[in-house]
mmCIF file of C-alpha atoms and ligand atoms in Angstrom:
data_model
loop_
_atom_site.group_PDB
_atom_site.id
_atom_site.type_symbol
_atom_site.label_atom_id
_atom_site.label_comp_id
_atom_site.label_asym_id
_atom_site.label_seq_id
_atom_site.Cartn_x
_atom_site.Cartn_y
_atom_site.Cartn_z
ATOM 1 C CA UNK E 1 58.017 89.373 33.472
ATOM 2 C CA UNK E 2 54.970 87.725 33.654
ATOM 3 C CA UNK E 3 53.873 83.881 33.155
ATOM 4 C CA UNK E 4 51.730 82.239 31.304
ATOM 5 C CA UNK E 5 48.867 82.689 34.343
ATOM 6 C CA UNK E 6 49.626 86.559 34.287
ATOM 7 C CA UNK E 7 51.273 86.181 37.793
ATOM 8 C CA UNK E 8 54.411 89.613 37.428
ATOM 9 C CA UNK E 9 57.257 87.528 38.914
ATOM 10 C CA UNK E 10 59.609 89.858 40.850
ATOM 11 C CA UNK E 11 61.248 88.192 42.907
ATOM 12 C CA UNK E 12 64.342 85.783 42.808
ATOM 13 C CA UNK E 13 64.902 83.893 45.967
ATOM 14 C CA UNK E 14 68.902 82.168 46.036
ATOM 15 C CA UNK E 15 69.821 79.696 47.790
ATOM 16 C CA UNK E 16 73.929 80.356 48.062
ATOM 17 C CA UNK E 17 74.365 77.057 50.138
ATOM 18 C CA UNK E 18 72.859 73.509 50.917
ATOM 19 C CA UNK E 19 75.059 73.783 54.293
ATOM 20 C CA UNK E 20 73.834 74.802 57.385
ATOM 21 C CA UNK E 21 75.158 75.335 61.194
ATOM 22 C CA UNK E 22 71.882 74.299 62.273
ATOM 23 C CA UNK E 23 69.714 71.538 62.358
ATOM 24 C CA UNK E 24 66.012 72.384 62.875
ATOM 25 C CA UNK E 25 63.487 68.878 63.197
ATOM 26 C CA UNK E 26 61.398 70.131 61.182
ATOM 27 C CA UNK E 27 64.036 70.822 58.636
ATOM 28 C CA UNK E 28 66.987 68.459 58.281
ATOM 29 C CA UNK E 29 67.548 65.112 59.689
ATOM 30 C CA UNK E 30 69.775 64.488 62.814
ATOM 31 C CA UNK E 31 72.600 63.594 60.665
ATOM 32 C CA UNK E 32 72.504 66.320 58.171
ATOM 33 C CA UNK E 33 71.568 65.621 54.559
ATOM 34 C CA UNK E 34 73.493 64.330 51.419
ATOM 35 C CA UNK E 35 75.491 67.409 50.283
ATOM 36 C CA UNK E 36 75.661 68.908 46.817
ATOM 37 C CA UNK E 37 79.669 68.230 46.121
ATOM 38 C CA UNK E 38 81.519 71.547 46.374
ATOM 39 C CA UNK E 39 82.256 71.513 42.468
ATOM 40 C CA UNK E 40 78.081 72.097 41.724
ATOM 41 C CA UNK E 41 78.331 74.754 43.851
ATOM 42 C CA UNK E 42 77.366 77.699 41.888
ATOM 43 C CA UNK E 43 80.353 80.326 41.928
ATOM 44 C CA UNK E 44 79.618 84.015 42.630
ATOM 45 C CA UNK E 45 80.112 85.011 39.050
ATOM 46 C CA UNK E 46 77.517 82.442 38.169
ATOM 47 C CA UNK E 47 74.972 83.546 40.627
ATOM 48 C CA UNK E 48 75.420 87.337 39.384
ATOM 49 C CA UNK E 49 75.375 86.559 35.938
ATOM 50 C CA UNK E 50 72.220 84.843 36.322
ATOM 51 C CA UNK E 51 70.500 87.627 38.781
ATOM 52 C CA UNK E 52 71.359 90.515 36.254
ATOM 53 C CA UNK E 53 69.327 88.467 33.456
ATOM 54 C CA UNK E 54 66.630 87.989 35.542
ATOM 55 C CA UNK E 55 66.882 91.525 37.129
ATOM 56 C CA UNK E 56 67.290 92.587 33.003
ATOM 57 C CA UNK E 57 63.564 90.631 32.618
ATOM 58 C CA UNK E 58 62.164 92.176 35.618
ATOM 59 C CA UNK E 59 63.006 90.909 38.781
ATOM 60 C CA UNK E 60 63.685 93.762 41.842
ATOM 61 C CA UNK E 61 63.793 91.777 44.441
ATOM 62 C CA UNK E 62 66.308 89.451 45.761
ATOM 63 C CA UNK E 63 66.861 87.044 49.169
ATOM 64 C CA UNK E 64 70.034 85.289 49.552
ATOM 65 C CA UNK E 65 69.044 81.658 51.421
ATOM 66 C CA UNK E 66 70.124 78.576 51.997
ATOM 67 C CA UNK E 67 71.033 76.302 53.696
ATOM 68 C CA UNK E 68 72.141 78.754 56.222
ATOM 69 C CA UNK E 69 73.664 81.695 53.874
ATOM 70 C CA UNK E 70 76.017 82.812 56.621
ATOM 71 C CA UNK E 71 77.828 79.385 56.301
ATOM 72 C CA UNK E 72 79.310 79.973 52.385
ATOM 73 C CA UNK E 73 82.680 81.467 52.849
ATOM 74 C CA UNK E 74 82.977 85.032 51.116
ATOM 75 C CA UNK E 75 79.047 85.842 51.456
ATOM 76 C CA UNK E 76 79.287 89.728 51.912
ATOM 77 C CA UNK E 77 81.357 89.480 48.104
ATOM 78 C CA UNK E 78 78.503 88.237 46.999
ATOM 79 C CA UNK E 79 76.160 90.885 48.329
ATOM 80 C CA UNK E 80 78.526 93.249 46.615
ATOM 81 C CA UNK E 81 78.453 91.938 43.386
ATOM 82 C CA UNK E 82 74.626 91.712 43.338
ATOM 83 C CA UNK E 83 74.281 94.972 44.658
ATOM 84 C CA UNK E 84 75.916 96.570 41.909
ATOM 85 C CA UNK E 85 73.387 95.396 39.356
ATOM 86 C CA UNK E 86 71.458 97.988 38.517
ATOM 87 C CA UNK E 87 67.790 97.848 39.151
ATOM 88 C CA UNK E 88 68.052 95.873 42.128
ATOM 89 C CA UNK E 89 65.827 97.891 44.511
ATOM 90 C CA UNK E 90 65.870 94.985 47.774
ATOM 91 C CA UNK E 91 68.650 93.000 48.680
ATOM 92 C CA UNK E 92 67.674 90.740 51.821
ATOM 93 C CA UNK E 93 68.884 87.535 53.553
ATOM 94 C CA UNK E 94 67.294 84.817 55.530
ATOM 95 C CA UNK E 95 69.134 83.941 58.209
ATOM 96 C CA UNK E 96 69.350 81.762 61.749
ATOM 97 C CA UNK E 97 71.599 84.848 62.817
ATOM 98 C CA UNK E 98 74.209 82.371 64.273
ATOM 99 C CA UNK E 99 77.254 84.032 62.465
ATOM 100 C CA UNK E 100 75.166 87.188 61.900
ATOM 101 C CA UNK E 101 77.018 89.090 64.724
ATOM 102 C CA UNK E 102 80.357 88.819 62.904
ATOM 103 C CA UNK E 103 78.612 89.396 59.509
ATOM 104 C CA UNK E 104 76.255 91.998 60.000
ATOM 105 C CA UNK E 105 78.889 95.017 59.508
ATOM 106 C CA UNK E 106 80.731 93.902 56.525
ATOM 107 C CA UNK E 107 77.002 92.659 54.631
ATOM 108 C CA UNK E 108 75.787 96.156 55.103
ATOM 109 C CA UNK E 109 78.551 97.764 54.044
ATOM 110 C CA UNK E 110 78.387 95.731 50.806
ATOM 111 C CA UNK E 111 75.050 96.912 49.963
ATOM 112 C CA UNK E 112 72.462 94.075 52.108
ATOM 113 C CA UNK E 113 69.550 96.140 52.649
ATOM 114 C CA UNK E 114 68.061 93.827 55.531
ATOM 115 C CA UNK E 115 67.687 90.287 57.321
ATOM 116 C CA UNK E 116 64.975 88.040 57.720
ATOM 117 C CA UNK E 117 65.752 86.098 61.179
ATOM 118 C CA UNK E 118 63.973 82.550 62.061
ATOM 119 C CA UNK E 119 63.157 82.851 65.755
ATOM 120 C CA UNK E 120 60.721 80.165 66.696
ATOM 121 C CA UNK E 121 60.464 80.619 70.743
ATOM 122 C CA UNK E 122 62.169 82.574 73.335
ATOM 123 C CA UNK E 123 63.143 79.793 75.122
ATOM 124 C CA UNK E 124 66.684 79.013 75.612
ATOM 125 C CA UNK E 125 66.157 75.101 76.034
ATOM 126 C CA UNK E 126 63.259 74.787 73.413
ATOM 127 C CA UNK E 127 66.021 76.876 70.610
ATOM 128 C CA UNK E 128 68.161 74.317 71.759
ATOM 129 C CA UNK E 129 65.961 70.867 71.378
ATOM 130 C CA UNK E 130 64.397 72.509 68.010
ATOM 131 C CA UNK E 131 67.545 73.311 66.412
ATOM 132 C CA UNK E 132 69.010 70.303 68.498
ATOM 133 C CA UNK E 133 71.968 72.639 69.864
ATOM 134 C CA UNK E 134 71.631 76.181 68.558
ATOM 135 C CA UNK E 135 72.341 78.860 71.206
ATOM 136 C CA UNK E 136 69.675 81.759 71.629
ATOM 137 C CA UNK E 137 72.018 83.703 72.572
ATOM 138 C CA UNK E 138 74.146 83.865 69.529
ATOM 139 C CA UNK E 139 70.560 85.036 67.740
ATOM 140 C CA UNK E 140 69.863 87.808 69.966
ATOM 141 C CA UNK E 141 73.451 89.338 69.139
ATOM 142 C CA UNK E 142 72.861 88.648 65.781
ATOM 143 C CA UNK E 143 69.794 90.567 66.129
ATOM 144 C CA UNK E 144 71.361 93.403 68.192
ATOM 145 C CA UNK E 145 74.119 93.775 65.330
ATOM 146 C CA UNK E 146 71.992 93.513 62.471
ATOM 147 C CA UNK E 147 70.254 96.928 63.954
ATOM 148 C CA UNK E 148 73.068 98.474 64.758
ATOM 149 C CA UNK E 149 74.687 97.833 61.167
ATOM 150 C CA UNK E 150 71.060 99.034 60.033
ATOM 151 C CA UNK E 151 69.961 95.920 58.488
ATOM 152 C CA UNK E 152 66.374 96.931 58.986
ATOM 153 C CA UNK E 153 63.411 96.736 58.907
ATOM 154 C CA UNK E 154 64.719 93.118 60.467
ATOM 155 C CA UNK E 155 61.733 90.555 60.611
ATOM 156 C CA UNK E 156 61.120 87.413 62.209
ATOM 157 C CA UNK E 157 60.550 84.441 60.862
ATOM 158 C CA UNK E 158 58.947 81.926 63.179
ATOM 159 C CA UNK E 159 57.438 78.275 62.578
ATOM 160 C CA UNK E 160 54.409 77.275 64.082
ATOM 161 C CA UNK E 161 53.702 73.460 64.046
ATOM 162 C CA UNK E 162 49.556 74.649 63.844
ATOM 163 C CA UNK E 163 48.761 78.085 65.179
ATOM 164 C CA UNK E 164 49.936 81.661 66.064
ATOM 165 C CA UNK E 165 48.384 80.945 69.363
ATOM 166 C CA UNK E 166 50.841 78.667 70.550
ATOM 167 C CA UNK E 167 52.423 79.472 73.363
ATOM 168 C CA UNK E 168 56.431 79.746 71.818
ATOM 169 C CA UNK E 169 55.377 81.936 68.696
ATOM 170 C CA UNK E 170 52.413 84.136 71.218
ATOM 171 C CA UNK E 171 56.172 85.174 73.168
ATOM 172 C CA UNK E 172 57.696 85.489 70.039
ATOM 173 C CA UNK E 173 55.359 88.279 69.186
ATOM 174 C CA UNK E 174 55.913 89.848 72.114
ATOM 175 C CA UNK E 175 59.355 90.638 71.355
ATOM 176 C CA UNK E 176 58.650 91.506 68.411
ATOM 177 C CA UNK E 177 56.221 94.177 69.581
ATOM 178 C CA UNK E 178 58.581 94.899 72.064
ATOM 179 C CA UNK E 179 61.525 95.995 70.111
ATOM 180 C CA UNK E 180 59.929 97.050 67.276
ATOM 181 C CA UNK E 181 60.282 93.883 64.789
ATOM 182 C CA UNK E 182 57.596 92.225 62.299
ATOM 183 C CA UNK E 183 56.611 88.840 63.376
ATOM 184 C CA UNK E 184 55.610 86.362 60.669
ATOM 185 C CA UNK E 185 54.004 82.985 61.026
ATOM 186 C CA UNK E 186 54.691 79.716 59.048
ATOM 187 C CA UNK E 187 52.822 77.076 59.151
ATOM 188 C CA UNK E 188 55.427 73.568 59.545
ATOM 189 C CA UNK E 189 54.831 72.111 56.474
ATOM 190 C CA UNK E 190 54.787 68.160 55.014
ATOM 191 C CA UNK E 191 56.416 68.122 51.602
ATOM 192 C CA UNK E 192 56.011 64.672 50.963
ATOM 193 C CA UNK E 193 52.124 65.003 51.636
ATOM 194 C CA UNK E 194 52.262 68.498 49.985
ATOM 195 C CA UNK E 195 50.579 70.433 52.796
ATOM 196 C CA UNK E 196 51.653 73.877 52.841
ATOM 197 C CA UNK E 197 50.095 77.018 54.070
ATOM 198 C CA UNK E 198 49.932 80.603 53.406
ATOM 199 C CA UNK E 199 52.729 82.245 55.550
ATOM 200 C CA UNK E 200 50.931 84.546 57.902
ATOM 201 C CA UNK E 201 51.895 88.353 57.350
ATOM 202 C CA UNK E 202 53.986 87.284 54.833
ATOM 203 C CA UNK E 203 54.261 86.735 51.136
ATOM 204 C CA UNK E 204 54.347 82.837 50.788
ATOM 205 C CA UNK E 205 52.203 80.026 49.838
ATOM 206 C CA UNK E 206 49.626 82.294 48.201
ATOM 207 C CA UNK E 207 49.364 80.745 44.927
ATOM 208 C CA UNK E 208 47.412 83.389 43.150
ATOM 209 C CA UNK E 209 49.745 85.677 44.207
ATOM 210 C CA UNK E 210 53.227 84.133 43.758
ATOM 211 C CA UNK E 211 55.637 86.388 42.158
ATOM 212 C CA UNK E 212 58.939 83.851 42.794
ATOM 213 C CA UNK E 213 61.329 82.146 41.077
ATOM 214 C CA UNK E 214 64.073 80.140 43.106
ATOM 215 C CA UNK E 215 68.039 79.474 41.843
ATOM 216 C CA UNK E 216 69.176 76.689 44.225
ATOM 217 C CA UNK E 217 72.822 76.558 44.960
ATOM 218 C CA UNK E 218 74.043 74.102 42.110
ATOM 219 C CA UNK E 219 72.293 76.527 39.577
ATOM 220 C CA UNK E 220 68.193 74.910 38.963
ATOM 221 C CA UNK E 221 65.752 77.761 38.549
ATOM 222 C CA UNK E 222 63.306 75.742 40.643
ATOM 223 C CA UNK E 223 59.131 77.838 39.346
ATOM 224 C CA UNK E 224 57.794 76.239 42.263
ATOM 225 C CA UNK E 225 58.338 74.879 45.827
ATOM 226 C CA UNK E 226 55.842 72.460 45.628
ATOM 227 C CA UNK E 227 56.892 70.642 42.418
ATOM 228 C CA UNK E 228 59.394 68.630 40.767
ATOM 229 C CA UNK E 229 60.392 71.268 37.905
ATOM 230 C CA UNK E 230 63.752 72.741 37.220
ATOM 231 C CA UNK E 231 65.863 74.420 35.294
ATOM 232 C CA UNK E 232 69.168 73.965 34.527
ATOM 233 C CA UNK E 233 71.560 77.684 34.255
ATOM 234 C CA UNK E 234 74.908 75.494 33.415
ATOM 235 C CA UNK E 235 72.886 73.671 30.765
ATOM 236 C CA UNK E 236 70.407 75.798 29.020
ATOM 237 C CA UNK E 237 72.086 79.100 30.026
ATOM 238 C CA UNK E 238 70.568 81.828 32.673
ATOM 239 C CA UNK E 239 67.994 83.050 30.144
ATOM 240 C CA UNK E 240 66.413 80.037 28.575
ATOM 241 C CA UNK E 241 66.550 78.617 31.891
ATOM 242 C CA UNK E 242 64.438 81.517 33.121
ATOM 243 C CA UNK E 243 62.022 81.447 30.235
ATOM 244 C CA UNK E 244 61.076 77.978 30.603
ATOM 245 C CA UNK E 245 60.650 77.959 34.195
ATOM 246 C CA UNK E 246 58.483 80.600 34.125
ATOM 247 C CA UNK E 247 56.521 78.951 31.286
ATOM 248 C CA UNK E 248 55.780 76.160 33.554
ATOM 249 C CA UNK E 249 55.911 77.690 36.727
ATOM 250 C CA UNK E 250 52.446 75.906 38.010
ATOM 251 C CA UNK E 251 49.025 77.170 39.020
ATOM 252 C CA UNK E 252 49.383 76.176 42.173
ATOM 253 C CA UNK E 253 52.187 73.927 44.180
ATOM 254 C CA UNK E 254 51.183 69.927 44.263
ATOM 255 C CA UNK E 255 53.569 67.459 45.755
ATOM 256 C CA UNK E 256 57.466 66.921 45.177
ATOM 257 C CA UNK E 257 59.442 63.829 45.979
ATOM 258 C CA UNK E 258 61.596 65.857 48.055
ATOM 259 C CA UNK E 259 62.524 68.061 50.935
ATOM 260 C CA UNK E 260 63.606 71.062 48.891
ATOM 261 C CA UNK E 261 63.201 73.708 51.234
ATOM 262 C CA UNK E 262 66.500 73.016 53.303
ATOM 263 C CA UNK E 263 68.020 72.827 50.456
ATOM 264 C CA UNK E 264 66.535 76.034 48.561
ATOM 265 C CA UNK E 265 65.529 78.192 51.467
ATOM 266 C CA UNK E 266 61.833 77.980 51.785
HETATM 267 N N1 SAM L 301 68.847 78.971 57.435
HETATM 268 C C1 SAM L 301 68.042 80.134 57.179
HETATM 269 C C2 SAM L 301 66.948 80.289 58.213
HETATM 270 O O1 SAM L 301 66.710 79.354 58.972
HETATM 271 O O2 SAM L 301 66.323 81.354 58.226
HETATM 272 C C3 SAM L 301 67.465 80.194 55.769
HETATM 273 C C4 SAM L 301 66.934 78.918 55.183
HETATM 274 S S1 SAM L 301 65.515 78.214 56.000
HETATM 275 C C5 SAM L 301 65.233 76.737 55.080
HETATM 276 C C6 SAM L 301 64.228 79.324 55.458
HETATM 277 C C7 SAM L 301 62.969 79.298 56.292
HETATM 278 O O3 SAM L 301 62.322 78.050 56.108
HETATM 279 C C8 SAM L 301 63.200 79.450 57.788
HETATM 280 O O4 SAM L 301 62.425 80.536 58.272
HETATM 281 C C9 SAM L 301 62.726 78.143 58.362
HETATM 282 O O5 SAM L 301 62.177 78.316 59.633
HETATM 283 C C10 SAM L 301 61.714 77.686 57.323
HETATM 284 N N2 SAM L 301 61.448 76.244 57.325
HETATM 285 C C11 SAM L 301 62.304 75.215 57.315
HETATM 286 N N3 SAM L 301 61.666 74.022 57.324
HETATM 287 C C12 SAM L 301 60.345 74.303 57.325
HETATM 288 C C13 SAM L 301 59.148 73.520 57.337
HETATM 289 N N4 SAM L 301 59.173 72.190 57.338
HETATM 290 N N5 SAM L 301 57.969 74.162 57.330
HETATM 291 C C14 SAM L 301 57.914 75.522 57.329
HETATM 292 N N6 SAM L 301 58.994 76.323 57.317
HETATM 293 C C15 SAM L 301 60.195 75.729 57.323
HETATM 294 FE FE1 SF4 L 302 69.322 75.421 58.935
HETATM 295 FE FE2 SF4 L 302 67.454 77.227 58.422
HETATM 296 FE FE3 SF4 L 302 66.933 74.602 58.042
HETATM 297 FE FE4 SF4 L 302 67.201 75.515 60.503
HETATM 298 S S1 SF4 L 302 65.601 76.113 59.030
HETATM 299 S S2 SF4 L 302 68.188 73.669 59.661
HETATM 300 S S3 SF4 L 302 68.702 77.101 60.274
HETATM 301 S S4 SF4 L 302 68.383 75.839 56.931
#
């Protein structure tokens, strides 16, 4: 499907939870945020019914987000269900890899193709001030299971607050070279102020070039991260919802009141 700037739009990114084990600065506040109540939650027969319409109009591609994905109970269901809509050619997941060493069997098995990990340093202490009290460790067996379950090619995600050349993300490269994994950069962006950047051997940010739509997890086909707009799948159903935000997906991404990407996976 195309919109109305000719832009082919692809790609459905889902956000399957606002919850997260986590709690990254540059993310969520100390305290956590105000959580969608559990009944707006999208169900899993919502969020395939609304993927095979937009798979039906085009889409090929889909990332499960969050939140942290790992976090909503039942996930690798969910992964099965999608995966058995036909013309789905890349199921992926963006992930902090904190559960992922218990999940990474059972998602493959119900038809994940691969993971997207966030790994912003290899320091022990820094993982644990950034994410104020992740363990590394718990990534890097996340990581190790992920290959062995063949979730691959795995990449890494990892936030910069200005350049690749900082020190954290120069020895996250390394291990990336090292074992064989694609590094990507992104920028730390300001919502409120609307700065964002184009994500570094990656797809995002590049307005020209956009080929998204997002379903956050209580069911708003969100055209844009940088804007206000969405759609409602409960209220207009999953294809009018579609069609309009692709109608005014915009040019290019302004400001928005809020913080979305915690809530709708970046
Ligand atoms: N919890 C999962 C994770 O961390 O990979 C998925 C959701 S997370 C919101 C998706 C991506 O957004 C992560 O790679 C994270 O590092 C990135 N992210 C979060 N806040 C950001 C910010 N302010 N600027 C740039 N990237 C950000
Ligand atoms: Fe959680 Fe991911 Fe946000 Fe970190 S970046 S707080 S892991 S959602």
């Amino acid at each position: 499907m195309k919109d109305r700037f000719g832009r082919e739009i692809n790609y459905l990114r889902i956000s399957v939870t606002d919850r997260c084990d986590l709690r990254c600065r540059y993310c969520m506040p100390a305290e956590g945020i105000e959580l969608i109540p559990m009944k707006d939650v999208l169900t899993f027969e919502e969020i395939t019914q609304l993927a095979a319409v937009a798979v039906e109009k085009g889409v090929d591609k889909i990332r499960l987000t969050g939140g942290e994905p790992l976090v909503r109970r039942g996930i690798a269901k969910l992964v099965d269900m999608l995966s058995k809509i036909p013309g789905v050619k890349d199921l992926a997941m963006s992930t902090n890899a904190i559960l992922l060493s218990r999940h990474a069997q059972d998602l493959a098995a119900a038809g994940l193709d691969r993971v997207n990990i966030s790994l912003d340093t290899m320091r022990p202490e820094v993982f644990t001030h950034v994410t104020r009290g992740g363990d590394i460790r718990k990534v890097f067996e996340g990581i190790a299971a992920a290959r062995r379950a063949g979730l691959t090619p795995i990449k890494l995600n990892c936030v910069v607050s200005k350049s690749s050349s900082e020190p954290n993300a120069r020895e996250v490269y390394s291990y990336g070279q090292e074992n064989g994994l694609e590094v990507r950069f992104i920028k730390q962006m300001n919502f409120a102020e609307g700065l964002f950047d184009i994500v570094e051997g990656g797809q995002g940010g590049d307005c020209p070039r956009c080929n998204r739509l997002r379903l956050s997890s209580d069911g708003l086909i969100r055209p844009c991260l940088f804007s206000d707009l969405g759609f409602s799948i409960r209220e207009l159903g999953p294809a009018e919802a579609i069609e309009r935000a692709l109608a005014e997906k915009p040019k290019s991404g302004g400001k928005c009141s809020h913080n979305w990407i915690r809530a709708i996976g970046g």
